[in-house]
Every structure is written in C-alpha cells, then in structure tokens.
Amino acid sequence: MTSQDAEILIIVDVQNDFCPGGALAVPEGDAVVPLINQLSMRFDHRVLTQDWHPAGHSSFASSHTGKAPFETAEMPYGTQVLWPDHCVQGNPGAAFHPDLVVDRSELVIRKGFRLSIDSYSAFFENDRTTPTGLAGYLKERGFDRVVLAGLATDFCVAYSALDARRLGFATTVITDACRAIDLNGSLAAAMAEMTAAGVAFVTADAA
Ligand code: VGL
Ligand code: ZN
C-alpha cells in the first residue's frame, strides 16, 4: 500500500434533513456539499455515514410525553438530547443531499437504526460501546488515517472523531467542510474535546 492508500475520507450525514429546509436543519448545512465533492476527488477512498432512524425513535422529542425538541432525557446510557423527528428510514429527509457525489463511496454506514439508542458516532452507538462495525471494516482494509467532513461538527462529526482517536486512528477534521448545530455551547465544547484528544484540524484547501 502507498501511504495515500492508508487514508480514507469519512463523509458524515450530508442528508436533506440536516440541510436548510430539513427537519433538523444545520445552519448552512448545504454549504459543505461543493467542498466535500471537491475534497472527495483528492482521496483514493471514501465512506459515507447516514443517520437512519426508525419512526418513533427514542431520540425524537415526539417519543417522550411532555418533552420538546432540544430538551434532554435520561436514557440507560446517559443524557440524550431530544431532536425533532429526522432522518426517518426511507423518507426523503434521510436521503443524501441531491448534489452530494456518492457514487465513488465504498461503503455506507447507517446508524441510529435501533429504536432505543441513538448513534452519533460512525463507530459506536451512544452507549459508546456498541460498535457499528466501521472500525473493523477500516482495520481489516488497512486504513490507519481517517479524515472527517460533514454534519454536524459538534455531534456526529465530533463523536466520530473522538472515537477514531480512541481506536488509534490518526484523525483530521476538515473544518470548513463541516457545519455545527451549536446547542448551548456544544460547538466550543466539541472543539476543545477534539483538540485535547489529538484531532488535527485543517481547511479543505490544505487537506
Ligand atoms: C446528528 C443530531 C441527531 C448529526 C444526528 O448528524 O450530527 N445530530 N442526529
Ligand atoms: Zn439522528
């Protein structure tokens, strides 16, 4: 393998519901699409993640009597932010943004498909122990460096980056190819945690 072969771009949750007009719209979420398409050309390997919830998912505020979106609930695995219904399996909101180039991706890892547990990270569900299988896939294929871009910086990108570090991958986040939800300081907290964990940050033109 050449050194380039050991690196893979992970394109996180670039789905309609996270873009303007979607159910859980991330401000400027669609702005990442052209950058990721350009970036993706410079990588030999790429995978996609897709938030993929059953209707009535436990991360939806609508599944909790008396709760509103962006409040929290205590789950057996810890505190969970409650979201508007989003990325319901098979719905247009769960589809990738129509302009995202997906054809060259080698794997789509779906997550959050179990009714009673959410999954922000591409690697583990929100109990931080149930694996999605991505680590095994990447390790078996010999990747030791992951580069992340997509939505949202402070949730699925950050959780994925932190788990990637924990699993021993060299980990880079392309800052301008991500956008954040930024709920109660979550972006600053996520950036601090990623920095402390040894995640590298670069802009797309430098990647
Ligand atoms: C995400 C909240 C709920 C994300 C997914 O992709 O960051 N955030 N589900
Ligand atoms: Zn979700």
mmCIF file of C-alpha atoms and ligand atoms in Angstrom:
data_model
loop_
_atom_site.group_PDB
_atom_site.id
_atom_site.type_symbol
_atom_site.label_atom_id
_atom_site.label_comp_id
_atom_site.label_asym_id
_atom_site.label_seq_id
_atom_site.Cartn_x
_atom_site.Cartn_y
_atom_site.Cartn_z
ATOM 1 C CA MET A 1 0.000 0.000 0.000
ATOM 2 C CA THR A 2 1.147 3.526 -0.653
ATOM 3 C CA SER A 3 0.717 5.979 2.203
ATOM 4 C CA GLN A 4 -2.269 7.513 0.397
ATOM 5 C CA ASP A 5 -3.924 4.106 0.407
ATOM 6 C CA ALA A 6 -3.991 4.047 4.206
ATOM 7 C CA GLU A 7 -6.167 7.157 4.387
ATOM 8 C CA ILE A 8 -9.933 7.387 3.991
ATOM 9 C CA LEU A 9 -12.403 10.274 3.892
ATOM 10 C CA ILE A 10 -15.482 9.781 6.089
ATOM 11 C CA ILE A 11 -18.382 11.915 4.841
ATOM 12 C CA VAL A 12 -20.732 12.331 7.789
ATOM 13 C CA ASP A 13 -24.524 12.663 7.477
ATOM 14 C CA VAL A 14 -24.808 15.014 4.483
ATOM 15 C CA GLN A 15 -28.554 14.392 4.345
ATOM 16 C CA ASN A 16 -31.548 16.540 3.445
ATOM 17 C CA ASP A 17 -32.864 16.778 6.997
ATOM 18 C CA PHE A 18 -29.602 18.405 8.135
ATOM 19 C CA CYS A 19 -29.693 20.990 5.335
ATOM 20 C CA PRO A 20 -31.777 24.200 5.132
ATOM 21 C CA GLY A 21 -35.442 23.242 4.776
ATOM 22 C CA GLY A 22 -34.860 19.918 6.547
ATOM 23 C CA ALA A 23 -36.334 18.701 9.823
ATOM 24 C CA LEU A 24 -33.127 19.288 11.820
ATOM 25 C CA ALA A 25 -31.531 21.909 9.625
ATOM 26 C CA VAL A 26 -27.945 22.776 10.465
ATOM 27 C CA PRO A 27 -27.232 26.443 9.609
ATOM 28 C CA GLU A 28 -25.533 26.466 6.156
ATOM 29 C CA GLY A 29 -25.507 22.657 6.192
ATOM 30 C CA ASP A 30 -25.693 22.546 2.401
ATOM 31 C CA ALA A 31 -22.577 24.742 2.115
ATOM 32 C CA VAL A 32 -20.424 21.663 2.779
ATOM 33 C CA VAL A 33 -21.619 19.862 -0.345
ATOM 34 C CA PRO A 34 -19.410 21.519 -3.026
ATOM 35 C CA LEU A 35 -16.389 21.450 -0.716
ATOM 36 C CA ILE A 36 -16.850 17.769 0.079
ATOM 37 C CA ASN A 37 -17.320 16.959 -3.613
ATOM 38 C CA GLN A 38 -14.005 18.676 -4.439
ATOM 39 C CA LEU A 39 -12.234 17.168 -1.453
ATOM 40 C CA SER A 40 -13.518 13.728 -2.249
ATOM 41 C CA MET A 41 -11.751 13.815 -5.648
ATOM 42 C CA ARG A 42 -8.404 14.092 -3.867
ATOM 43 C CA PHE A 43 -8.921 10.912 -1.841
ATOM 44 C CA ASP A 44 -8.496 7.392 -3.099
ATOM 45 C CA HIS A 45 -11.065 6.051 -0.640
ATOM 46 C CA ARG A 46 -14.238 7.362 0.956
ATOM 47 C CA VAL A 47 -17.168 6.138 3.038
ATOM 48 C CA LEU A 48 -20.491 7.764 3.810
ATOM 49 C CA THR A 49 -22.456 7.740 7.024
ATOM 50 C CA GLN A 50 -26.227 8.054 7.036
ATOM 51 C CA ASP A 51 -28.366 8.845 10.078
ATOM 52 C CA TRP A 52 -31.149 6.268 9.734
ATOM 53 C CA HIS A 53 -33.833 6.178 12.396
ATOM 54 C CA PRO A 54 -36.994 4.087 12.606
ATOM 55 C CA ALA A 55 -40.213 6.107 13.070
ATOM 56 C CA GLY A 56 -40.788 6.696 16.776
ATOM 57 C CA HIS A 57 -37.055 6.646 17.557
ATOM 58 C CA SER A 58 -36.172 7.294 21.205
ATOM 59 C CA SER A 59 -34.023 10.314 20.252
ATOM 60 C CA PHE A 60 -37.129 12.096 18.954
ATOM 61 C CA ALA A 61 -38.817 14.519 21.368
ATOM 62 C CA SER A 62 -42.126 13.308 19.933
ATOM 63 C CA SER A 63 -41.466 9.915 21.551
ATOM 64 C CA HIS A 64 -41.351 11.488 25.043
ATOM 65 C CA THR A 65 -44.574 12.858 26.533
ATOM 66 C CA GLY A 66 -44.178 16.460 27.652
ATOM 67 C CA LYS A 67 -40.776 16.943 26.020
ATOM 68 C CA ALA A 68 -39.890 19.461 23.342
ATOM 69 C CA PRO A 69 -37.076 19.282 20.793
ATOM 70 C CA PHE A 70 -33.650 20.293 22.162
ATOM 71 C CA GLU A 71 -34.597 19.325 25.725
ATOM 72 C CA THR A 72 -32.860 16.273 27.182
ATOM 73 C CA ALA A 73 -33.932 12.920 28.570
ATOM 74 C CA GLU A 74 -32.127 10.452 30.801
ATOM 75 C CA MET A 75 -31.586 7.182 28.983
ATOM 76 C CA PRO A 76 -29.992 3.989 30.369
ATOM 77 C CA TYR A 77 -26.808 5.010 28.502
ATOM 78 C CA GLY A 78 -26.766 8.632 29.717
ATOM 79 C CA THR A 79 -28.232 12.012 28.877
ATOM 80 C CA GLN A 80 -29.705 12.258 25.404
ATOM 81 C CA VAL A 81 -30.621 15.452 23.563
ATOM 82 C CA LEU A 82 -34.108 15.111 22.097
ATOM 83 C CA TRP A 83 -34.399 16.104 18.464
ATOM 84 C CA PRO A 84 -37.184 16.893 16.061
ATOM 85 C CA ASP A 85 -38.161 13.773 14.096
ATOM 86 C CA HIS A 86 -35.457 13.494 11.430
ATOM 87 C CA CYS A 87 -33.789 11.058 9.032
ATOM 88 C CA VAL A 88 -36.600 8.537 9.222
ATOM 89 C CA GLN A 89 -35.647 5.417 7.263
ATOM 90 C CA GLY A 90 -36.673 5.699 3.627
ATOM 91 C CA ASN A 91 -38.068 9.246 3.879
ATOM 92 C CA PRO A 92 -36.738 11.988 1.562
ATOM 93 C CA GLY A 93 -35.245 13.731 4.610
ATOM 94 C CA ALA A 94 -32.991 10.737 5.199
ATOM 95 C CA ALA A 95 -31.653 10.775 1.631
ATOM 96 C CA PHE A 96 -28.251 12.239 0.865
ATOM 97 C CA HIS A 97 -28.256 15.840 -0.366
ATOM 98 C CA PRO A 98 -29.075 15.570 -4.089
ATOM 99 C CA ASP A 99 -25.837 17.354 -5.117
ATOM 100 C CA LEU A 100 -23.549 15.192 -2.982
ATOM 101 C CA VAL A 101 -21.434 12.919 -5.169
ATOM 102 C CA VAL A 102 -21.981 9.497 -3.631
ATOM 103 C CA ASP A 103 -21.072 7.092 -6.404
ATOM 104 C CA ARG A 104 -17.392 6.763 -5.550
ATOM 105 C CA SER A 105 -18.014 5.897 -1.916
ATOM 106 C CA GLU A 106 -17.088 2.363 -0.979
ATOM 107 C CA LEU A 107 -19.413 1.888 1.997
ATOM 108 C CA VAL A 108 -22.496 3.499 3.507
ATOM 109 C CA ILE A 109 -22.603 3.026 7.245
ATOM 110 C CA ARG A 110 -26.094 3.547 8.624
ATOM 111 C CA LYS A 111 -26.535 4.426 12.267
ATOM 112 C CA GLY A 112 -29.244 5.149 14.810
ATOM 113 C CA PHE A 113 -31.378 2.309 13.464
ATOM 114 C CA ARG A 114 -32.066 0.759 16.863
ATOM 115 C CA LEU A 115 -35.244 2.156 18.421
ATOM 116 C CA SER A 116 -33.952 2.567 21.972
ATOM 117 C CA ILE A 117 -30.488 4.031 21.396
ATOM 118 C CA ASP A 118 -29.084 6.883 19.355
ATOM 119 C CA SER A 119 -25.806 6.779 17.469
ATOM 120 C CA TYR A 120 -23.943 9.992 16.735
ATOM 121 C CA SER A 121 -20.597 8.376 16.072
ATOM 122 C CA ALA A 122 -19.795 6.431 12.950
ATOM 123 C CA PHE A 123 -18.028 3.911 15.206
ATOM 124 C CA PHE A 124 -20.174 3.381 18.317
ATOM 125 C CA GLU A 125 -23.764 3.915 19.390
ATOM 126 C CA ASN A 126 -24.353 6.455 22.157
ATOM 127 C CA ASP A 127 -23.570 3.921 24.901
ATOM 128 C CA ARG A 128 -20.029 4.330 23.499
ATOM 129 C CA THR A 129 -19.611 0.539 23.445
ATOM 130 C CA THR A 130 -21.952 -0.993 20.841
ATOM 131 C CA PRO A 131 -19.925 -0.974 17.610
ATOM 132 C CA THR A 132 -21.311 -0.052 14.201
ATOM 133 C CA GLY A 133 -18.700 -2.266 12.536
ATOM 134 C CA LEU A 134 -16.824 0.606 10.879
ATOM 135 C CA ALA A 135 -13.666 0.174 12.967
ATOM 136 C CA GLY A 136 -13.402 -3.464 11.981
ATOM 137 C CA TYR A 137 -14.023 -2.608 8.339
ATOM 138 C CA LEU A 138 -11.336 0.085 8.285
ATOM 139 C CA LYS A 139 -8.813 -2.010 10.214
ATOM 140 C CA GLU A 140 -9.352 -5.068 8.055
ATOM 141 C CA ARG A 141 -8.740 -2.930 4.982
ATOM 142 C CA GLY A 142 -5.565 -1.458 6.463
ATOM 143 C CA PHE A 143 -6.617 2.158 6.945
ATOM 144 C CA ASP A 144 -4.866 3.939 9.786
ATOM 145 C CA ARG A 145 -5.787 7.544 8.992
ATOM 146 C CA VAL A 146 -9.297 8.989 8.815
ATOM 147 C CA VAL A 147 -10.319 12.421 7.580
ATOM 148 C CA LEU A 148 -13.774 13.667 8.513
ATOM 149 C CA ALA A 149 -16.136 16.177 6.945
ATOM 150 C CA GLY A 150 -19.894 16.748 7.103
ATOM 151 C CA LEU A 151 -22.669 17.384 9.621
ATOM 152 C CA ALA A 152 -22.838 18.230 12.371
ATOM 153 C CA THR A 153 -19.426 19.365 13.660
ATOM 154 C CA ASP A 154 -20.474 19.241 17.316
ATOM 155 C CA PHE A 155 -22.427 15.976 17.247
ATOM 156 C CA CYS A 156 -21.831 13.283 14.665
ATOM 157 C CA VAL A 157 -18.505 14.624 13.366
ATOM 158 C CA ALA A 158 -17.112 15.217 16.874
ATOM 159 C CA TYR A 159 -18.278 11.890 18.281
ATOM 160 C CA SER A 160 -16.811 10.112 15.258
ATOM 161 C CA ALA A 161 -13.502 11.972 15.545
ATOM 162 C CA LEU A 162 -13.199 11.262 19.278
ATOM 163 C CA ASP A 163 -13.935 7.570 18.769
ATOM 164 C CA ALA A 164 -11.490 7.431 15.867
ATOM 165 C CA ARG A 165 -8.755 8.761 18.165
ATOM 166 C CA ARG A 166 -9.779 6.324 20.897
ATOM 167 C CA LEU A 167 -9.454 3.493 18.370
ATOM 168 C CA GLY A 168 -5.970 4.635 17.388
ATOM 169 C CA PHE A 169 -6.638 6.250 14.008
ATOM 170 C CA ALA A 170 -4.768 9.413 13.072
ATOM 171 C CA THR A 171 -7.725 11.771 12.762
ATOM 172 C CA THR A 172 -8.219 15.024 10.879
ATOM 173 C CA VAL A 173 -11.346 17.181 10.674
ATOM 174 C CA ILE A 174 -11.765 19.466 7.666
ATOM 175 C CA THR A 175 -13.147 22.487 9.478
ATOM 176 C CA ASP A 176 -14.677 24.396 6.578
ATOM 177 C CA ALA A 177 -16.303 21.235 5.218
ATOM 178 C CA CYS A 178 -18.357 20.875 8.416
ATOM 179 C CA ARG A 179 -21.188 22.895 9.950
ATOM 180 C CA ALA A 180 -22.441 22.856 13.559
ATOM 181 C CA ILE A 181 -25.780 22.763 15.344
ATOM 182 C CA ASP A 182 -24.202 24.693 18.289
ATOM 183 C CA LEU A 183 -26.676 23.968 21.076
ATOM 184 C CA ASN A 184 -25.807 25.563 24.454
ATOM 185 C CA GLY A 185 -22.098 25.875 23.669
ATOM 186 C CA SER A 186 -21.807 22.412 22.134
ATOM 187 C CA LEU A 187 -19.501 23.593 19.345
ATOM 188 C CA ALA A 188 -16.878 25.105 21.665
ATOM 189 C CA ALA A 189 -17.078 22.046 23.933
ATOM 190 C CA ALA A 190 -16.677 19.668 20.992
ATOM 191 C CA MET A 191 -13.717 21.619 19.584
ATOM 192 C CA ALA A 192 -11.993 21.574 22.998
ATOM 193 C CA GLU A 193 -12.577 17.840 23.432
ATOM 194 C CA MET A 194 -11.326 17.047 19.941
ATOM 195 C CA THR A 195 -8.245 19.221 20.428
ATOM 196 C CA ALA A 196 -7.453 17.506 23.736
ATOM 197 C CA ALA A 197 -7.854 14.100 22.072
ATOM 198 C CA GLY A 198 -5.284 14.929 19.398
ATOM 199 C CA VAL A 199 -7.620 15.526 16.470
ATOM 200 C CA ALA A 200 -5.956 17.646 13.762
ATOM 201 C CA PHE A 201 -7.858 20.473 12.070
ATOM 202 C CA VAL A 202 -7.221 21.699 8.539
ATOM 203 C CA THR A 203 -9.139 23.601 5.902
ATOM 204 C CA ALA A 204 -10.147 21.918 2.664
ATOM 205 C CA ASP A 205 -7.568 23.779 0.568
ATOM 206 C CA ALA A 206 -4.802 22.435 2.822
ATOM 207 C CA ALA A 207 -6.092 18.861 3.046
HETATM 208 C C1 VGL B 1 -26.950 14.327 14.244
HETATM 209 C C2 VGL B 1 -28.366 15.019 15.902
HETATM 210 C C3 VGL B 1 -29.160 13.925 15.715
HETATM 211 C C4 VGL B 1 -25.713 14.606 13.444
HETATM 212 C C5 VGL B 1 -27.725 13.206 14.046
HETATM 213 O O1 VGL B 1 -25.604 14.097 12.308
HETATM 214 O O2 VGL B 1 -24.847 15.354 13.932
HETATM 215 N N1 VGL B 1 -27.263 15.224 15.181
HETATM 216 N N2 VGL B 1 -28.842 13.026 14.782
HETATM 217 ZN ZN ZN B 2 -30.216 11.456 14.390
#
